């Protein structure tokens, strides 16, 4: 570990291969918590590169006990968290809308860290099991087109690192990479990030991780989701080519809302919001989901424009297809696990 630590302390970036080595050291028993903390702090001060992000993610995915063999053309839509907006569970609600529009979604997520309610909290409240096996998840993805992958269950090797991060009390590279560590080999992805300065770096990392298409977004108000509060900043990755652009609510024929109009609450409140949106209730929550689901469909390539994606998202909700995806996920959990 010493060679990697010295390099980052001297503000020298690591290659993908070097980061692979450093990550394997971090997950080994020979390295102390102090060394791990120093390494993460050194990366933070230096500034994390796409190669370092991709190198760490490769090792985390490699160490996951969950393996999938029969899946193809799968996407995820997830934010890094950390924006402090206290919004409702936008990406989780949007995932069912995307699945209802015909895209297979492996929804990777966790309990609340920086917000009141994480994706795992709200889905558990709705009756979705967090402890399905990889075989059961794969069955759900093939039959239902959506499954939830609970991060601690998927990545038990990160338990020690979580302890170090809590002691450091500063954001590290691990605050950026959560959405990238999905153990399913994703074909496309919508990634929200609270750091606007990292948009291009995350798009490069997604390319290095094998994404065919992806969209990285920093929303108005620096949200880690697309926001209807103003101008959103995005980078589209399309087969290695990167295109930067901005997008406003007016450009996709949606209203403008202040950020406090999409605030969430506890698990019950957010699960009620999620169900209401999927049942067709109109307002700021629905329109925000339409925007984010529309972007996901564009990121996947199913929609040629974001406007087409928003229209397909409306159809997914209004036809009942999105709600049916949730109901089947809950029913499967009850049948297999007895939750």
Coordinates of C-alpha atoms in Angstrom, one line a residue:
X1 CA 0.0 0.0 0.0
X2 CA 2.9 2.3 0.8
X3 CA 3.8 2.9 -2.9
X4 CA 0.3 4.0 -3.8
X5 CA -0.1 6.1 -0.7
X6 CA 3.2 8.0 -1.4
X7 CA 2.1 8.6 -4.9
X8 CA -1.3 10.2 -4.1
X9 CA 0.2 12.2 -1.2
X10 CA 2.6 13.7 -3.8
X11 CA -0.4 14.5 -5.9
X12 CA 0.4 12.0 -8.6
X13 CA -2.6 10.1 -10.2
X14 CA -2.8 6.4 -10.4
X15 CA -3.4 4.3 -13.5
X16 CA -6.4 1.9 -13.6
X17 CA -4.0 -1.0 -12.9
X18 CA -2.4 0.9 -10.0
X19 CA -5.8 1.7 -8.5
X20 CA -6.7 -2.0 -8.9
X21 CA -3.7 -2.8 -6.7
X22 CA -4.4 -0.1 -4.2
X23 CA -8.1 -1.3 -3.9
X24 CA -7.0 -4.9 -3.4
X25 CA -4.7 -3.7 -0.6
X26 CA -7.6 -1.7 1.0
X27 CA -9.7 -4.9 1.1
X28 CA -6.8 -7.0 2.6
X29 CA -6.2 -7.6 6.2
X30 CA -2.6 -6.4 6.2
X31 CA -3.5 -2.7 5.7
X32 CA -4.5 -0.6 8.7
X33 CA -7.5 1.6 9.0
X34 CA -5.1 4.6 9.3
X35 CA -3.5 3.7 6.0
X36 CA -6.9 3.4 4.3
X37 CA -8.0 6.8 5.8
X38 CA -4.7 8.4 4.6
X39 CA -5.1 7.0 1.1
X40 CA -8.7 8.2 0.8
X41 CA -7.8 11.6 2.1
X42 CA -4.9 11.8 -0.3
X43 CA -7.1 11.0 -3.2
X44 CA -9.6 13.6 -2.1
X45 CA -7.0 16.4 -1.8
X46 CA -5.4 15.5 -5.2
X47 CA -8.7 15.1 -6.9
X48 CA -10.1 11.7 -8.1
X49 CA -9.5 10.8 -11.8
X50 CA -11.7 8.7 -14.1
X51 CA -9.0 6.0 -14.1
X52 CA -8.9 5.9 -10.3
X53 CA -12.7 5.7 -10.1
X54 CA -12.9 2.9 -12.7
X55 CA -10.0 1.0 -11.1
X56 CA -11.7 1.0 -7.7
X57 CA -15.1 0.0 -9.2
X58 CA -13.5 -2.9 -11.1
X59 CA -12.3 -4.4 -7.8
X60 CA -15.5 -3.8 -5.8
X61 CA -17.5 -5.5 -8.5
X62 CA -15.0 -8.3 -8.7
X63 CA -15.4 -9.0 -5.0
X64 CA -19.2 -9.0 -5.1
X65 CA -20.6 -12.5 -4.2
X66 CA -23.6 -11.9 -6.6
X67 CA -23.0 -13.2 -10.1
X68 CA -25.4 -12.9 -13.1
X69 CA -25.0 -15.0 -16.2
X70 CA -28.1 -14.6 -18.5
X71 CA -28.6 -10.8 -18.5
X72 CA -28.1 -8.4 -21.4
X73 CA -29.3 -4.8 -22.2
X74 CA -29.8 -3.9 -18.6
X75 CA -29.7 -0.3 -17.2
X76 CA -29.6 1.5 -13.9
X77 CA -30.7 5.0 -12.9
X78 CA -29.2 6.2 -9.7
X79 CA -27.7 9.3 -8.0
X80 CA -24.7 9.6 -5.9
X81 CA -26.6 11.2 -3.1
X82 CA -25.0 14.0 -1.1
X83 CA -26.9 17.0 -2.6
X84 CA -28.7 17.8 0.7
X85 CA -32.0 18.5 -1.1
X86 CA -34.1 16.1 1.1
X87 CA -36.1 15.3 -2.1
X88 CA -38.4 12.3 -2.3
X89 CA -37.1 9.1 -3.9
X90 CA -36.9 10.4 -7.5
X91 CA -34.7 7.7 -9.1
X92 CA -36.5 4.8 -7.3
X93 CA -39.9 6.0 -8.5
X94 CA -38.5 6.7 -12.0
X95 CA -37.1 3.1 -12.2
X96 CA -40.6 1.6 -12.2
X97 CA -41.6 4.0 -14.9
X98 CA -38.6 3.1 -17.0
X99 CA -39.3 -0.6 -16.5
X100 CA -42.9 0.0 -17.4
X101 CA -41.7 1.5 -20.7
X102 CA -39.9 -1.8 -21.6
X103 CA -36.4 -1.4 -20.3
X104 CA -34.8 -3.9 -17.9
X105 CA -33.7 -2.0 -14.7
X106 CA -31.3 -3.4 -12.1
X107 CA -31.9 -0.8 -9.4
X108 CA -28.9 -0.6 -7.2
X109 CA -29.3 1.3 -3.9
X110 CA -28.9 1.7 -0.2
X111 CA -30.5 2.9 3.0
X112 CA -30.5 6.6 3.8
X113 CA -27.1 8.1 4.2
X114 CA -27.4 11.9 3.5
X115 CA -31.1 12.0 3.0
X116 CA -34.1 11.1 5.2
X117 CA -35.0 8.0 3.2
X118 CA -32.9 5.9 0.9
X119 CA -34.2 3.7 -1.9
X120 CA -33.9 0.6 0.4
X121 CA -35.9 2.3 3.1
X122 CA -38.8 3.2 0.9
X123 CA -38.9 -0.1 -1.0
X124 CA -38.7 -2.1 2.3
X125 CA -41.7 -0.1 3.6
X126 CA -43.6 -1.0 0.4
X127 CA -42.9 -4.7 1.0
X128 CA -39.9 -5.4 -1.2
X129 CA -37.3 -7.8 0.2
X130 CA -33.7 -6.6 0.5
X131 CA -32.3 -10.1 0.8
X132 CA -33.0 -11.9 -2.4
X133 CA -30.3 -14.2 -3.8
X134 CA -28.6 -13.5 -7.1
X135 CA -30.7 -16.3 -8.7
X136 CA -33.9 -14.6 -7.5
X137 CA -32.8 -11.2 -8.7
X138 CA -31.9 -12.6 -12.1
X139 CA -35.3 -14.3 -12.2
X140 CA -37.0 -11.0 -11.4
X141 CA -35.0 -9.1 -14.0
X142 CA -35.9 -11.7 -16.7
X143 CA -39.6 -12.0 -15.8
X144 CA -40.5 -8.6 -14.4
X145 CA -37.9 -6.3 -16.0
X146 CA -36.9 -4.8 -12.6
X147 CA -35.3 -5.9 -9.4
X148 CA -33.7 -4.1 -6.4
X149 CA -30.1 -4.8 -5.5
X150 CA -29.4 -3.8 -1.9
X151 CA -25.8 -2.4 -1.7
X152 CA -24.7 -3.9 1.6
X153 CA -26.0 -7.4 0.5
X154 CA -24.3 -7.0 -2.9
X155 CA -21.0 -5.7 -1.5
X156 CA -20.2 -7.1 2.0
X157 CA -16.5 -6.4 1.4
X158 CA -17.2 -2.7 1.9
X159 CA -18.2 -3.1 5.6
X160 CA -14.8 -2.2 6.9
X161 CA -14.4 0.7 4.5
X162 CA -17.7 2.1 5.8
X163 CA -16.2 2.3 9.3
X164 CA -13.2 4.2 8.1
X165 CA -15.4 6.6 6.1
X166 CA -17.5 7.3 9.2
X167 CA -14.3 8.1 11.2
X168 CA -13.0 10.5 8.5
X169 CA -16.3 12.5 8.3
X170 CA -15.4 13.9 4.9
X171 CA -16.6 13.0 1.4
X172 CA -14.3 10.6 -0.3
X173 CA -14.1 8.7 -3.6
X174 CA -16.7 6.3 -2.1
X175 CA -19.3 9.2 -2.2
X176 CA -19.0 9.2 -6.0
X177 CA -18.9 5.5 -7.0
X178 CA -22.0 4.0 -5.5
X179 CA -24.0 4.0 -8.7
X180 CA -21.1 2.6 -10.6
X181 CA -20.7 -0.6 -8.5
X182 CA -23.8 -2.4 -9.7
X183 CA -22.7 -6.1 -10.0
X184 CA -24.8 -6.4 -13.2
X185 CA -22.8 -5.5 -16.3
X186 CA -24.9 -2.6 -17.4
X187 CA -25.4 -1.6 -21.0
X188 CA -26.6 1.9 -20.3
X189 CA -27.1 4.2 -17.3
X190 CA -28.5 7.5 -16.0
X191 CA -26.2 8.8 -13.4
X192 CA -27.0 11.8 -11.2
X193 CA -24.1 13.5 -9.4
X194 CA -24.1 16.4 -6.9
X195 CA -20.7 17.7 -8.2
X196 CA -21.0 19.6 -11.4
X197 CA -17.2 19.7 -11.8
X198 CA -17.2 15.9 -12.1
X199 CA -19.7 15.4 -15.0
X200 CA -17.1 14.7 -17.7
X201 CA -14.9 12.6 -15.4
X202 CA -17.8 10.3 -14.5
X203 CA -18.8 10.0 -18.1
X204 CA -15.2 8.9 -18.9
X205 CA -15.3 6.4 -16.0
X206 CA -18.6 5.0 -17.4
X207 CA -17.0 4.5 -20.8
X208 CA -14.0 2.7 -19.2
X209 CA -16.5 0.5 -17.3
X210 CA -18.1 -0.6 -20.6
X211 CA -21.3 1.4 -20.9
X212 CA -22.6 1.7 -24.4
X213 CA -24.6 4.8 -23.6
X214 CA -24.9 6.9 -20.5
X215 CA -26.1 10.2 -19.3
X216 CA -24.6 12.0 -16.4
X217 CA -26.6 14.8 -14.9
X218 CA -26.2 17.6 -12.3
X219 CA -29.6 19.2 -11.8
X220 CA -30.6 22.7 -11.1
X221 CA -29.8 23.5 -7.5
X222 CA -26.9 21.1 -7.8
X223 CA -29.1 18.1 -7.3
X224 CA -28.0 14.6 -8.0
X225 CA -31.1 14.2 -10.1
X226 CA -32.6 16.2 -13.0
X227 CA -34.6 19.1 -11.5
X228 CA -37.4 21.2 -12.8
X229 CA -36.2 24.2 -10.8
X230 CA -34.1 25.5 -13.7
X231 CA -31.1 24.6 -15.9
X232 CA -29.7 21.1 -15.8
X233 CA -26.1 20.3 -16.9
X234 CA -25.5 17.0 -18.7
X235 CA -23.0 14.9 -20.5
X236 CA -24.1 12.2 -22.9
X237 CA -21.8 9.3 -23.5
X238 CA -22.6 7.5 -26.8
X239 CA -20.2 4.7 -27.8
X240 CA -17.2 6.6 -26.6
X241 CA -18.3 10.1 -27.9
X242 CA -19.2 12.7 -25.3
X243 CA -21.6 15.5 -25.8
X244 CA -22.2 18.3 -23.2
X245 CA -25.4 20.2 -23.1
X246 CA -28.0 21.9 -20.8
X247 CA -31.7 21.3 -20.5
X248 CA -34.5 23.3 -19.0
X249 CA -38.1 22.3 -18.1
X250 CA -39.4 24.5 -20.9
X251 CA -37.5 22.5 -23.5
X252 CA -39.3 19.3 -22.6
X253 CA -42.7 21.0 -22.1
X254 CA -42.8 20.5 -18.3
X255 CA -43.6 23.2 -15.7
X256 CA -41.0 24.8 -13.4
X257 CA -41.1 24.0 -9.7
X258 CA -39.1 25.2 -6.7
X259 CA -37.0 22.5 -5.0
X260 CA -39.1 22.7 -1.8
X261 CA -42.0 21.4 -3.8
X262 CA -40.4 18.0 -4.2
X263 CA -39.2 17.5 -0.6
X264 CA -39.8 14.1 0.8
X265 CA -40.2 12.7 4.3
X266 CA -39.8 9.5 6.2
X267 CA -40.3 6.0 4.7
X268 CA -44.1 6.1 4.9
X269 CA -44.4 9.5 3.4
X270 CA -42.0 8.7 0.5
X271 CA -43.6 5.3 -0.2
X272 CA -47.0 7.1 -0.4
X273 CA -45.5 9.6 -2.8
X274 CA -44.1 6.8 -4.9
X275 CA -47.4 4.9 -5.1
X276 CA -49.4 8.1 -5.8
X277 CA -47.1 8.9 -8.7
X278 CA -47.4 5.4 -10.2
X279 CA -51.2 5.6 -9.7
X280 CA -51.2 8.8 -11.9
X281 CA -51.5 11.6 -9.3
X282 CA -50.5 14.9 -11.0
X283 CA -48.2 17.6 -9.7
X284 CA -44.6 18.4 -9.0
X285 CA -43.7 14.8 -7.9
X286 CA -45.1 13.3 -11.1
X287 CA -43.6 15.8 -13.4
X288 CA -40.1 15.4 -11.8
X289 CA -40.4 11.7 -12.3
X290 CA -41.5 12.2 -15.9
X291 CA -38.4 14.3 -16.5
X292 CA -36.0 11.8 -14.9
X293 CA -37.6 8.7 -16.5
X294 CA -37.6 10.5 -19.8
X295 CA -33.9 11.2 -19.5
X296 CA -33.3 7.5 -18.6
X297 CA -35.1 6.3 -21.7
X298 CA -33.0 8.8 -23.7
X299 CA -29.8 7.5 -22.0
X300 CA -30.8 4.0 -22.9
X301 CA -31.4 4.9 -26.5
X302 CA -35.0 3.6 -26.5
X303 CA -36.1 7.3 -27.0
X304 CA -34.3 9.3 -29.6
X305 CA -34.9 12.6 -27.8
X306 CA -35.6 13.5 -24.2
X307 CA -39.0 14.8 -25.3
X308 CA -39.9 11.3 -26.7
X309 CA -38.7 9.8 -23.4
X310 CA -41.0 12.0 -21.4
X311 CA -43.9 11.0 -23.6
X312 CA -43.1 7.3 -23.1
X313 CA -42.8 7.9 -19.4
X314 CA -46.3 9.4 -19.3
X315 CA -47.6 6.3 -21.2
X316 CA -45.9 4.0 -18.7
X317 CA -47.7 5.6 -15.8
X318 CA -51.1 6.2 -17.4
X319 CA -51.3 2.7 -18.8
X320 CA -50.7 1.2 -15.4
X321 CA -47.5 -0.6 -16.6
X322 CA -45.2 1.2 -14.1
X323 CA -47.5 0.3 -11.1
X324 CA -47.7 -3.3 -12.3
X325 CA -43.9 -3.6 -12.1
X326 CA -43.9 -2.5 -8.4
X327 CA -46.8 -4.8 -7.5
X328 CA -45.1 -7.8 -9.1
X329 CA -41.9 -7.0 -7.2
X330 CA -43.8 -6.9 -3.9
X331 CA -45.8 -10.0 -4.7
X332 CA -42.6 -11.9 -5.6
X333 CA -41.0 -10.8 -2.3
X334 CA -44.0 -12.0 -0.3
X335 CA -44.0 -15.4 -2.1
X336 CA -40.3 -16.1 -1.9
X337 CA -39.2 -14.5 1.4
X338 CA -42.5 -14.1 3.3
X339 CA -41.9 -10.4 4.0

